């Protein structure tokens, strides 16, 4: 169990932060950048969640917990991605759950005939902000993977999450009926 008696430790005053293995990492590193963007995505999802009720809210809470797992995964350097009692790693079943939710949401929707603009309802707009923020986290994780080992399941999870947020935005837009369609070249 996590117990935080003090919020500040002063250990990061030198521009570094601690990782799960006890090592220190510069706060400007690709690893910390990716972790920060995962945190931003989680916060954007939380902003959407305050407008939700019922089952999607419970799903969002599960996803927010998964994103904390993802942050712990990224904070654990090395190339052994097996979870253990002491090491949190994203696992394929978390990715599969998202895929199942995407499929379930998509069953309610008419196929897209155009790209859609982020908007429609306030909740859909919030979900699109969360989706775009999640894509930024994914780009940062891919950049990190270009220089250090990243759990493949974590990369798959963040990719599926943005897809989930996209289809969920369509669902809350009255199953796509309130989607705002892109009209190419409309302003020419």
mmCIF file with all atom_site columns, C-alpha atoms in Angstrom:
data_model
loop_
_atom_site.group_PDB
_atom_site.id
_atom_site.type_symbol
_atom_site.label_atom_id
_atom_site.label_alt_id
_atom_site.label_comp_id
_atom_site.label_asym_id
_atom_site.label_entity_id
_atom_site.label_seq_id
_atom_site.pdbx_PDB_ins_code
_atom_site.Cartn_x
_atom_site.Cartn_y
_atom_site.Cartn_z
_atom_site.occupancy
_atom_site.B_iso_or_equiv
_atom_site.pdbx_formal_charge
_atom_site.auth_seq_id
_atom_site.auth_comp_id
_atom_site.auth_asym_id
_atom_site.auth_atom_id
_atom_site.pdbx_PDB_model_num
ATOM 1   C CA . UNK A 1 1   ? 0.000   0.000  0.000   1.00 0.00 ? 1   UNK A CA 1
ATOM 2   C CA . UNK A 1 2   ? 1.162   3.500  -0.784  1.00 0.00 ? 2   UNK A CA 1
ATOM 3   C CA . UNK A 1 3   ? 1.407   5.859  2.164   1.00 0.00 ? 3   UNK A CA 1
ATOM 4   C CA . UNK A 1 4   ? 2.367   9.477  1.614   1.00 0.00 ? 4   UNK A CA 1
ATOM 5   C CA . UNK A 1 5   ? 2.958   11.412 4.810   1.00 0.00 ? 5   UNK A CA 1
ATOM 6   C CA . UNK A 1 6   ? 4.863   14.197 3.107   1.00 0.00 ? 6   UNK A CA 1
ATOM 7   C CA . UNK A 1 7   ? 4.269   15.500 -0.395  1.00 0.00 ? 7   UNK A CA 1
ATOM 8   C CA . UNK A 1 8   ? 7.630   17.181 -0.830  1.00 0.00 ? 8   UNK A CA 1
ATOM 9   C CA . UNK A 1 9   ? 10.910  15.301 -0.422  1.00 0.00 ? 9   UNK A CA 1
ATOM 10  C CA . UNK A 1 10  ? 13.387  17.843 -1.827  1.00 0.00 ? 10  UNK A CA 1
ATOM 11  C CA . UNK A 1 11  ? 15.143  14.977 -3.638  1.00 0.00 ? 11  UNK A CA 1
ATOM 12  C CA . UNK A 1 12  ? 14.120  16.381 -7.029  1.00 0.00 ? 12  UNK A CA 1
ATOM 13  C CA . UNK A 1 13  ? 15.561  19.819 -6.421  1.00 0.00 ? 13  UNK A CA 1
ATOM 14  C CA . UNK A 1 14  ? 18.678  18.809 -8.381  1.00 0.00 ? 14  UNK A CA 1
ATOM 15  C CA . UNK A 1 15  ? 16.621  18.223 -11.552 1.00 0.00 ? 15  UNK A CA 1
ATOM 16  C CA . UNK A 1 16  ? 16.348  14.458 -11.204 1.00 0.00 ? 16  UNK A CA 1
ATOM 17  C CA . UNK A 1 17  ? 13.583  12.111 -10.168 1.00 0.00 ? 17  UNK A CA 1
ATOM 18  C CA . UNK A 1 18  ? 13.652  8.633  -8.681  1.00 0.00 ? 18  UNK A CA 1
ATOM 19  C CA . UNK A 1 19  ? 12.713  5.521  -10.625 1.00 0.00 ? 19  UNK A CA 1
ATOM 20  C CA . UNK A 1 20  ? 11.285  2.282  -9.270  1.00 0.00 ? 20  UNK A CA 1
ATOM 21  C CA . UNK A 1 21  ? 14.702  0.588  -9.190  1.00 0.00 ? 21  UNK A CA 1
ATOM 22  C CA . UNK A 1 22  ? 16.129  3.381  -7.012  1.00 0.00 ? 22  UNK A CA 1
ATOM 23  C CA . UNK A 1 23  ? 18.114  5.030  -9.805  1.00 0.00 ? 23  UNK A CA 1
ATOM 24  C CA . UNK A 1 24  ? 17.797  8.743  -10.543 1.00 0.00 ? 24  UNK A CA 1
ATOM 25  C CA . UNK A 1 25  ? 16.857  10.136 -13.941 1.00 0.00 ? 25  UNK A CA 1
ATOM 26  C CA . UNK A 1 26  ? 17.001  13.709 -15.292 1.00 0.00 ? 26  UNK A CA 1
ATOM 27  C CA . UNK A 1 27  ? 13.577  15.306 -15.375 1.00 0.00 ? 27  UNK A CA 1
ATOM 28  C CA . UNK A 1 28  ? 14.168  16.343 -18.992 1.00 0.00 ? 28  UNK A CA 1
ATOM 29  C CA . UNK A 1 29  ? 14.760  12.739 -20.154 1.00 0.00 ? 29  UNK A CA 1
ATOM 30  C CA . UNK A 1 30  ? 12.568  10.937 -22.672 1.00 0.00 ? 30  UNK A CA 1
ATOM 31  C CA . UNK A 1 31  ? 11.441  8.536  -19.928 1.00 0.00 ? 31  UNK A CA 1
ATOM 32  C CA . UNK A 1 32  ? 10.186  11.293 -17.635 1.00 0.00 ? 32  UNK A CA 1
ATOM 33  C CA . UNK A 1 33  ? 8.629   13.125 -20.593 1.00 0.00 ? 33  UNK A CA 1
ATOM 34  C CA . UNK A 1 34  ? 6.634   9.996  -21.495 1.00 0.00 ? 34  UNK A CA 1
ATOM 35  C CA . UNK A 1 35  ? 5.589   9.491  -17.871 1.00 0.00 ? 35  UNK A CA 1
ATOM 36  C CA . UNK A 1 36  ? 4.470   13.113 -17.669 1.00 0.00 ? 36  UNK A CA 1
ATOM 37  C CA . UNK A 1 37  ? 2.360   12.855 -20.803 1.00 0.00 ? 37  UNK A CA 1
ATOM 38  C CA . UNK A 1 38  ? 0.718   9.675  -19.503 1.00 0.00 ? 38  UNK A CA 1
ATOM 39  C CA . UNK A 1 39  ? -0.152  11.686 -16.378 1.00 0.00 ? 39  UNK A CA 1
ATOM 40  C CA . UNK A 1 40  ? -1.548  14.497 -18.558 1.00 0.00 ? 40  UNK A CA 1
ATOM 41  C CA . UNK A 1 41  ? -3.661  11.980 -20.495 1.00 0.00 ? 41  UNK A CA 1
ATOM 42  C CA . UNK A 1 42  ? -4.960  10.563 -17.223 1.00 0.00 ? 42  UNK A CA 1
ATOM 43  C CA . UNK A 1 43  ? -5.866  14.075 -16.062 1.00 0.00 ? 43  UNK A CA 1
ATOM 44  C CA . UNK A 1 44  ? -7.671  14.830 -19.337 1.00 0.00 ? 44  UNK A CA 1
ATOM 45  C CA . UNK A 1 45  ? -9.586  11.576 -18.967 1.00 0.00 ? 45  UNK A CA 1
ATOM 46  C CA . UNK A 1 46  ? -10.484 12.594 -15.416 1.00 0.00 ? 46  UNK A CA 1
ATOM 47  C CA . UNK A 1 47  ? -11.848 15.877 -16.738 1.00 0.00 ? 47  UNK A CA 1
ATOM 48  C CA . UNK A 1 48  ? -14.101 13.932 -19.106 1.00 0.00 ? 48  UNK A CA 1
ATOM 49  C CA . UNK A 1 49  ? -15.126 11.534 -16.331 1.00 0.00 ? 49  UNK A CA 1
ATOM 50  C CA . UNK A 1 50  ? -16.688 14.286 -14.221 1.00 0.00 ? 50  UNK A CA 1
ATOM 51  C CA . UNK A 1 51  ? -19.370 14.613 -16.906 1.00 0.00 ? 51  UNK A CA 1
ATOM 52  C CA . UNK A 1 52  ? -20.058 10.851 -17.070 1.00 0.00 ? 52  UNK A CA 1
ATOM 53  C CA . UNK A 1 53  ? -22.536 8.713  -15.215 1.00 0.00 ? 53  UNK A CA 1
ATOM 54  C CA . UNK A 1 54  ? -23.062 4.970  -15.137 1.00 0.00 ? 54  UNK A CA 1
ATOM 55  C CA . UNK A 1 55  ? -21.021 2.305  -16.883 1.00 0.00 ? 55  UNK A CA 1
ATOM 56  C CA . UNK A 1 56  ? -18.710 4.529  -18.963 1.00 0.00 ? 56  UNK A CA 1
ATOM 57  C CA . UNK A 1 57  ? -17.645 6.209  -15.713 1.00 0.00 ? 57  UNK A CA 1
ATOM 58  C CA . UNK A 1 58  ? -16.698 2.832  -14.212 1.00 0.00 ? 58  UNK A CA 1
ATOM 59  C CA . UNK A 1 59  ? -14.765 2.007  -17.367 1.00 0.00 ? 59  UNK A CA 1
ATOM 60  C CA . UNK A 1 60  ? -12.951 5.316  -17.136 1.00 0.00 ? 60  UNK A CA 1
ATOM 61  C CA . UNK A 1 61  ? -11.998 4.619  -13.520 1.00 0.00 ? 61  UNK A CA 1
ATOM 62  C CA . UNK A 1 62  ? -10.538 1.277  -14.610 1.00 0.00 ? 62  UNK A CA 1
ATOM 63  C CA . UNK A 1 63  ? -8.584  3.024  -17.369 1.00 0.00 ? 63  UNK A CA 1
ATOM 64  C CA . UNK A 1 64  ? -7.277  5.660  -14.958 1.00 0.00 ? 64  UNK A CA 1
ATOM 65  C CA . UNK A 1 65  ? -6.013  2.882  -12.694 1.00 0.00 ? 65  UNK A CA 1
ATOM 66  C CA . UNK A 1 66  ? -4.401  1.218  -15.708 1.00 0.00 ? 66  UNK A CA 1
ATOM 67  C CA . UNK A 1 67  ? -2.675  4.504  -16.543 1.00 0.00 ? 67  UNK A CA 1
ATOM 68  C CA . UNK A 1 68  ? -1.136  4.556  -13.075 1.00 0.00 ? 68  UNK A CA 1
ATOM 69  C CA . UNK A 1 69  ? 0.087   1.016  -13.800 1.00 0.00 ? 69  UNK A CA 1
ATOM 70  C CA . UNK A 1 70  ? 1.465   2.328  -17.096 1.00 0.00 ? 70  UNK A CA 1
ATOM 71  C CA . UNK A 1 71  ? 3.287   5.131  -15.285 1.00 0.00 ? 71  UNK A CA 1
ATOM 72  C CA . UNK A 1 72  ? 4.815   2.577  -12.910 1.00 0.00 ? 72  UNK A CA 1
ATOM 73  C CA . UNK A 1 73  ? 5.779   0.434  -15.926 1.00 0.00 ? 73  UNK A CA 1
ATOM 74  C CA . UNK A 1 74  ? 7.551   3.385  -17.542 1.00 0.00 ? 74  UNK A CA 1
ATOM 75  C CA . UNK A 1 75  ? 9.231   4.227  -14.214 1.00 0.00 ? 75  UNK A CA 1
ATOM 76  C CA . UNK A 1 76  ? 10.747  0.733  -14.135 1.00 0.00 ? 76  UNK A CA 1
ATOM 77  C CA . UNK A 1 77  ? 13.772  0.667  -16.456 1.00 0.00 ? 77  UNK A CA 1
ATOM 78  C CA . UNK A 1 78  ? 15.033  -2.557 -17.980 1.00 0.00 ? 78  UNK A CA 1
ATOM 79  C CA . UNK A 1 79  ? 13.906  -5.079 -20.549 1.00 0.00 ? 79  UNK A CA 1
ATOM 80  C CA . UNK A 1 80  ? 12.251  -7.652 -18.290 1.00 0.00 ? 80  UNK A CA 1
ATOM 81  C CA . UNK A 1 81  ? 8.565   -6.896 -18.783 1.00 0.00 ? 81  UNK A CA 1
ATOM 82  C CA . UNK A 1 82  ? 7.223   -9.739 -16.659 1.00 0.00 ? 82  UNK A CA 1
ATOM 83  C CA . UNK A 1 83  ? 5.027   -8.444 -13.858 1.00 0.00 ? 83  UNK A CA 1
ATOM 84  C CA . UNK A 1 84  ? 5.655   -9.626 -10.327 1.00 0.00 ? 84  UNK A CA 1
ATOM 85  C CA . UNK A 1 85  ? 4.414   -8.915 -6.844  1.00 0.00 ? 85  UNK A CA 1
ATOM 86  C CA . UNK A 1 86  ? 6.823   -5.983 -6.647  1.00 0.00 ? 86  UNK A CA 1
ATOM 87  C CA . UNK A 1 87  ? 6.847   -4.832 -10.304 1.00 0.00 ? 87  UNK A CA 1
ATOM 88  C CA . UNK A 1 88  ? 3.847   -3.381 -12.133 1.00 0.00 ? 88  UNK A CA 1
ATOM 89  C CA . UNK A 1 89  ? 3.780   -3.991 -15.864 1.00 0.00 ? 89  UNK A CA 1
ATOM 90  C CA . UNK A 1 90  ? 1.016   -3.556 -18.411 1.00 0.00 ? 90  UNK A CA 1
ATOM 91  C CA . UNK A 1 91  ? -0.048  -7.027 -19.552 1.00 0.00 ? 91  UNK A CA 1
ATOM 92  C CA . UNK A 1 92  ? -1.772  -8.178 -22.757 1.00 0.00 ? 92  UNK A CA 1
ATOM 93  C CA . UNK A 1 93  ? -5.092  -8.789 -20.967 1.00 0.00 ? 93  UNK A CA 1
ATOM 94  C CA . UNK A 1 94  ? -5.344  -5.034 -20.289 1.00 0.00 ? 94  UNK A CA 1
ATOM 95  C CA . UNK A 1 95  ? -4.955  -4.379 -24.026 1.00 0.00 ? 95  UNK A CA 1
ATOM 96  C CA . UNK A 1 96  ? -7.494  -7.095 -24.838 1.00 0.00 ? 96  UNK A CA 1
ATOM 97  C CA . UNK A 1 97  ? -10.028 -5.544 -22.448 1.00 0.00 ? 97  UNK A CA 1
ATOM 98  C CA . UNK A 1 98  ? -9.723  -2.226 -24.298 1.00 0.00 ? 98  UNK A CA 1
ATOM 99  C CA . UNK A 1 99  ? -10.178 -4.003 -27.633 1.00 0.00 ? 99  UNK A CA 1
ATOM 100 C CA . UNK A 1 100 ? -13.350 -5.661 -26.318 1.00 0.00 ? 100 UNK A CA 1
ATOM 101 C CA . UNK A 1 101 ? -14.694 -2.295 -25.155 1.00 0.00 ? 101 UNK A CA 1
ATOM 102 C CA . UNK A 1 102 ? -13.855 -0.692 -28.522 1.00 0.00 ? 102 UNK A CA 1
ATOM 103 C CA . UNK A 1 103 ? -15.710 -3.486 -30.337 1.00 0.00 ? 103 UNK A CA 1
ATOM 104 C CA . UNK A 1 104 ? -18.725 -3.179 -28.003 1.00 0.00 ? 104 UNK A CA 1
ATOM 105 C CA . UNK A 1 105 ? -18.904 0.590  -28.485 1.00 0.00 ? 105 UNK A CA 1
ATOM 106 C CA . UNK A 1 106 ? -18.410 0.327  -32.230 1.00 0.00 ? 106 UNK A CA 1
ATOM 107 C CA . UNK A 1 107 ? -21.346 -2.090 -32.592 1.00 0.00 ? 107 UNK A CA 1
ATOM 108 C CA . UNK A 1 108 ? -23.704 0.786  -31.735 1.00 0.00 ? 108 UNK A CA 1
ATOM 109 C CA . UNK A 1 109 ? -22.248 3.137  -34.339 1.00 0.00 ? 109 UNK A CA 1
ATOM 110 C CA . UNK A 1 110 ? -22.922 3.624  -38.019 1.00 0.00 ? 110 UNK A CA 1
ATOM 111 C CA . UNK A 1 111 ? -19.743 3.325  -40.077 1.00 0.00 ? 111 UNK A CA 1
ATOM 112 C CA . UNK A 1 112 ? -17.941 6.603  -40.655 1.00 0.00 ? 112 UNK A CA 1
ATOM 113 C CA . UNK A 1 113 ? -18.411 8.215  -44.063 1.00 0.00 ? 113 UNK A CA 1
ATOM 114 C CA . UNK A 1 114 ? -16.184 11.192 -43.255 1.00 0.00 ? 114 UNK A CA 1
ATOM 115 C CA . UNK A 1 115 ? -13.582 12.220 -40.734 1.00 0.00 ? 115 UNK A CA 1
ATOM 116 C CA . UNK A 1 116 ? -15.187 13.946 -37.770 1.00 0.00 ? 116 UNK A CA 1
ATOM 117 C CA . UNK A 1 117 ? -14.212 17.129 -36.002 1.00 0.00 ? 117 UNK A CA 1
ATOM 118 C CA . UNK A 1 118 ? -13.562 17.068 -32.251 1.00 0.00 ? 118 UNK A CA 1
ATOM 119 C CA . UNK A 1 119 ? -16.794 18.283 -30.734 1.00 0.00 ? 119 UNK A CA 1
ATOM 120 C CA . UNK A 1 120 ? -20.517 17.729 -30.790 1.00 0.00 ? 120 UNK A CA 1
ATOM 121 C CA . UNK A 1 121 ? -21.384 17.570 -27.105 1.00 0.00 ? 121 UNK A CA 1
ATOM 122 C CA . UNK A 1 122 ? -19.269 18.901 -24.253 1.00 0.00 ? 122 UNK A CA 1
ATOM 123 C CA . UNK A 1 123 ? -18.500 15.372 -23.087 1.00 0.00 ? 123 UNK A CA 1
ATOM 124 C CA . UNK A 1 124 ? -17.447 14.281 -26.573 1.00 0.00 ? 124 UNK A CA 1
ATOM 125 C CA . UNK A 1 125 ? -15.182 17.340 -26.836 1.00 0.00 ? 125 UNK A CA 1
ATOM 126 C CA . UNK A 1 126 ? -13.593 16.432 -23.494 1.00 0.00 ? 126 UNK A CA 1
ATOM 127 C CA . UNK A 1 127 ? -13.051 12.869 -24.719 1.00 0.00 ? 127 UNK A CA 1
ATOM 128 C CA . UNK A 1 128 ? -11.430 14.182 -27.901 1.00 0.00 ? 128 UNK A CA 1
ATOM 129 C CA . UNK A 1 129 ? -9.044  16.285 -25.794 1.00 0.00 ? 129 UNK A CA 1
ATOM 130 C CA . UNK A 1 130 ? -8.231  13.145 -23.803 1.00 0.00 ? 130 UNK A CA 1
ATOM 131 C CA . UNK A 1 131 ? -7.722  11.222 -27.068 1.00 0.00 ? 131 UNK A CA 1
ATOM 132 C CA . UNK A 1 132 ? -5.355  13.844 -28.471 1.00 0.00 ? 132 UNK A CA 1
ATOM 133 C CA . UNK A 1 133 ? -3.427  13.962 -25.176 1.00 0.00 ? 133 UNK A CA 1
ATOM 134 C CA . UNK A 1 134 ? -3.209  10.162 -25.214 1.00 0.00 ? 134 UNK A CA 1
ATOM 135 C CA . UNK A 1 135 ? -1.757  10.310 -28.730 1.00 0.00 ? 135 UNK A CA 1
ATOM 136 C CA . UNK A 1 136 ? 0.899   12.732 -27.456 1.00 0.00 ? 136 UNK A CA 1
ATOM 137 C CA . UNK A 1 137 ? 1.746   10.252 -24.688 1.00 0.00 ? 137 UNK A CA 1
ATOM 138 C CA . UNK A 1 138 ? 2.003   7.502  -27.291 1.00 0.00 ? 138 UNK A CA 1
ATOM 139 C CA . UNK A 1 139 ? 4.406   9.572  -29.402 1.00 0.00 ? 139 UNK A CA 1
ATOM 140 C CA . UNK A 1 140 ? 6.560   10.198 -26.333 1.00 0.00 ? 140 UNK A CA 1
ATOM 141 C CA . UNK A 1 141 ? 6.564   6.489  -25.472 1.00 0.00 ? 141 UNK A CA 1
ATOM 142 C CA . UNK A 1 142 ? 7.567   5.585  -29.043 1.00 0.00 ? 142 UNK A CA 1
ATOM 143 C CA . UNK A 1 143 ? 10.380  8.148  -28.839 1.00 0.00 ? 143 UNK A CA 1
ATOM 144 C CA . UNK A 1 144 ? 11.530  6.576  -25.570 1.00 0.00 ? 144 UNK A CA 1
ATOM 145 C CA . UNK A 1 145 ? 11.402  3.138  -27.207 1.00 0.00 ? 145 UNK A CA 1
ATOM 146 C CA . UNK A 1 146 ? 13.814  4.471  -29.841 1.00 0.00 ? 146 UNK A CA 1
ATOM 147 C CA . UNK A 1 147 ? 16.469  4.896  -27.152 1.00 0.00 ? 147 UNK A CA 1
ATOM 148 C CA . UNK A 1 148 ? 15.529  2.507  -24.340 1.00 0.00 ? 148 UNK A CA 1
ATOM 149 C CA . UNK A 1 149 ? 13.458  -0.602 -23.769 1.00 0.00 ? 149 UNK A CA 1
ATOM 150 C CA . UNK A 1 150 ? 9.687   -0.075 -23.451 1.00 0.00 ? 150 UNK A CA 1
ATOM 151 C CA . UNK A 1 151 ? 7.167   -2.796 -22.697 1.00 0.00 ? 151 UNK A CA 1
ATOM 152 C CA . UNK A 1 152 ? 5.437   -3.738 -25.992 1.00 0.00 ? 152 UNK A CA 1
ATOM 153 C CA . UNK A 1 153 ? 2.157   -4.288 -24.113 1.00 0.00 ? 153 UNK A CA 1
ATOM 154 C CA . UNK A 1 154 ? 2.419   -0.721 -22.768 1.00 0.00 ? 154 UNK A CA 1
ATOM 155 C CA . UNK A 1 155 ? 2.821   0.628  -26.311 1.00 0.00 ? 155 UNK A CA 1
ATOM 156 C CA . UNK A 1 156 ? -0.168  -1.412 -27.487 1.00 0.00 ? 156 UNK A CA 1
ATOM 157 C CA . UNK A 1 157 ? -2.235  -0.229 -24.507 1.00 0.00 ? 157 UNK A CA 1
ATOM 158 C CA . UNK A 1 158 ? -1.663  3.479  -25.132 1.00 0.00 ? 158 UNK A CA 1
ATOM 159 C CA . UNK A 1 159 ? -2.432  3.005  -28.833 1.00 0.00 ? 159 UNK A CA 1
ATOM 160 C CA . UNK A 1 160 ? -5.713  1.204  -28.114 1.00 0.00 ? 160 UNK A CA 1
ATOM 161 C CA . UNK A 1 161 ? -6.653  3.747  -25.482 1.00 0.00 ? 161 UNK A CA 1
ATOM 162 C CA . UNK A 1 162 ? -6.793  6.572  -28.014 1.00 0.00 ? 162 UNK A CA 1
ATOM 163 C CA . UNK A 1 163 ? -8.966  4.376  -30.257 1.00 0.00 ? 163 UNK A CA 1
ATOM 164 C CA . UNK A 1 164 ? -11.275 3.673  -27.312 1.00 0.00 ? 164 UNK A CA 1
ATOM 165 C CA . UNK A 1 165 ? -11.581 7.363  -26.500 1.00 0.00 ? 165 UNK A CA 1
ATOM 166 C CA . UNK A 1 166 ? -12.430 8.102  -30.143 1.00 0.00 ? 166 UNK A CA 1
ATOM 167 C CA . UNK A 1 167 ? -15.275 5.577  -30.312 1.00 0.00 ? 167 UNK A CA 1
ATOM 168 C CA . UNK A 1 168 ? -16.504 6.560  -26.839 1.00 0.00 ? 168 UNK A CA 1
ATOM 169 C CA . UNK A 1 169 ? -16.696 10.197 -27.999 1.00 0.00 ? 169 UNK A CA 1
ATOM 170 C CA . UNK A 1 170 ? -18.884 9.022  -30.876 1.00 0.00 ? 170 UNK A CA 1
ATOM 171 C CA . UNK A 1 171 ? -21.092 7.003  -28.509 1.00 0.00 ? 171 UNK A CA 1
ATOM 172 C CA . UNK A 1 172 ? -21.688 9.983  -26.230 1.00 0.00 ? 172 UNK A CA 1
ATOM 173 C CA . UNK A 1 173 ? -22.429 12.069 -29.324 1.00 0.00 ? 173 UNK A CA 1
ATOM 174 C CA . UNK A 1 174 ? -25.780 10.260 -29.517 1.00 0.00 ? 174 UNK A CA 1
ATOM 175 C CA . UNK A 1 175 ? -24.138 7.225  -31.145 1.00 0.00 ? 175 UNK A CA 1
ATOM 176 C CA . UNK A 1 176 ? -22.536 9.412  -33.786 1.00 0.00 ? 176 UNK A CA 1
ATOM 177 C CA . UNK A 1 177 ? -25.670 11.377 -34.709 1.00 0.00 ? 177 UNK A CA 1
ATOM 178 C CA . UNK A 1 178 ? -24.183 14.546 -33.186 1.00 0.00 ? 178 UNK A CA 1
ATOM 179 C CA . UNK A 1 179 ? -20.742 14.045 -34.713 1.00 0.00 ? 179 UNK A CA 1
ATOM 180 C CA . UNK A 1 180 ? -19.545 17.092 -36.619 1.00 0.00 ? 180 UNK A CA 1
ATOM 181 C CA . UNK A 1 181 ? -18.322 15.911 -40.007 1.00 0.00 ? 181 UNK A CA 1
ATOM 182 C CA . UNK A 1 182 ? -15.273 17.325 -41.705 1.00 0.00 ? 182 UNK A CA 1
ATOM 183 C CA . UNK A 1 183 ? -16.066 19.010 -45.009 1.00 0.00 ? 183 UNK A CA 1
ATOM 184 C CA . UNK A 1 184 ? -12.789 19.103 -46.962 1.00 0.00 ? 184 UNK A CA 1
ATOM 185 C CA . UNK A 1 185 ? -12.054 22.534 -48.426 1.00 0.00 ? 185 UNK A CA 1
ATOM 186 C CA . UNK A 1 186 ? -15.259 24.022 -46.996 1.00 0.00 ? 186 UNK A CA 1
ATOM 187 C CA . UNK A 1 187 ? -13.712 27.446 -46.382 1.00 0.00 ? 187 UNK A CA 1
ATOM 188 C CA . UNK A 1 188 ? -12.046 27.922 -49.764 1.00 0.00 ? 188 UNK A CA 1
#
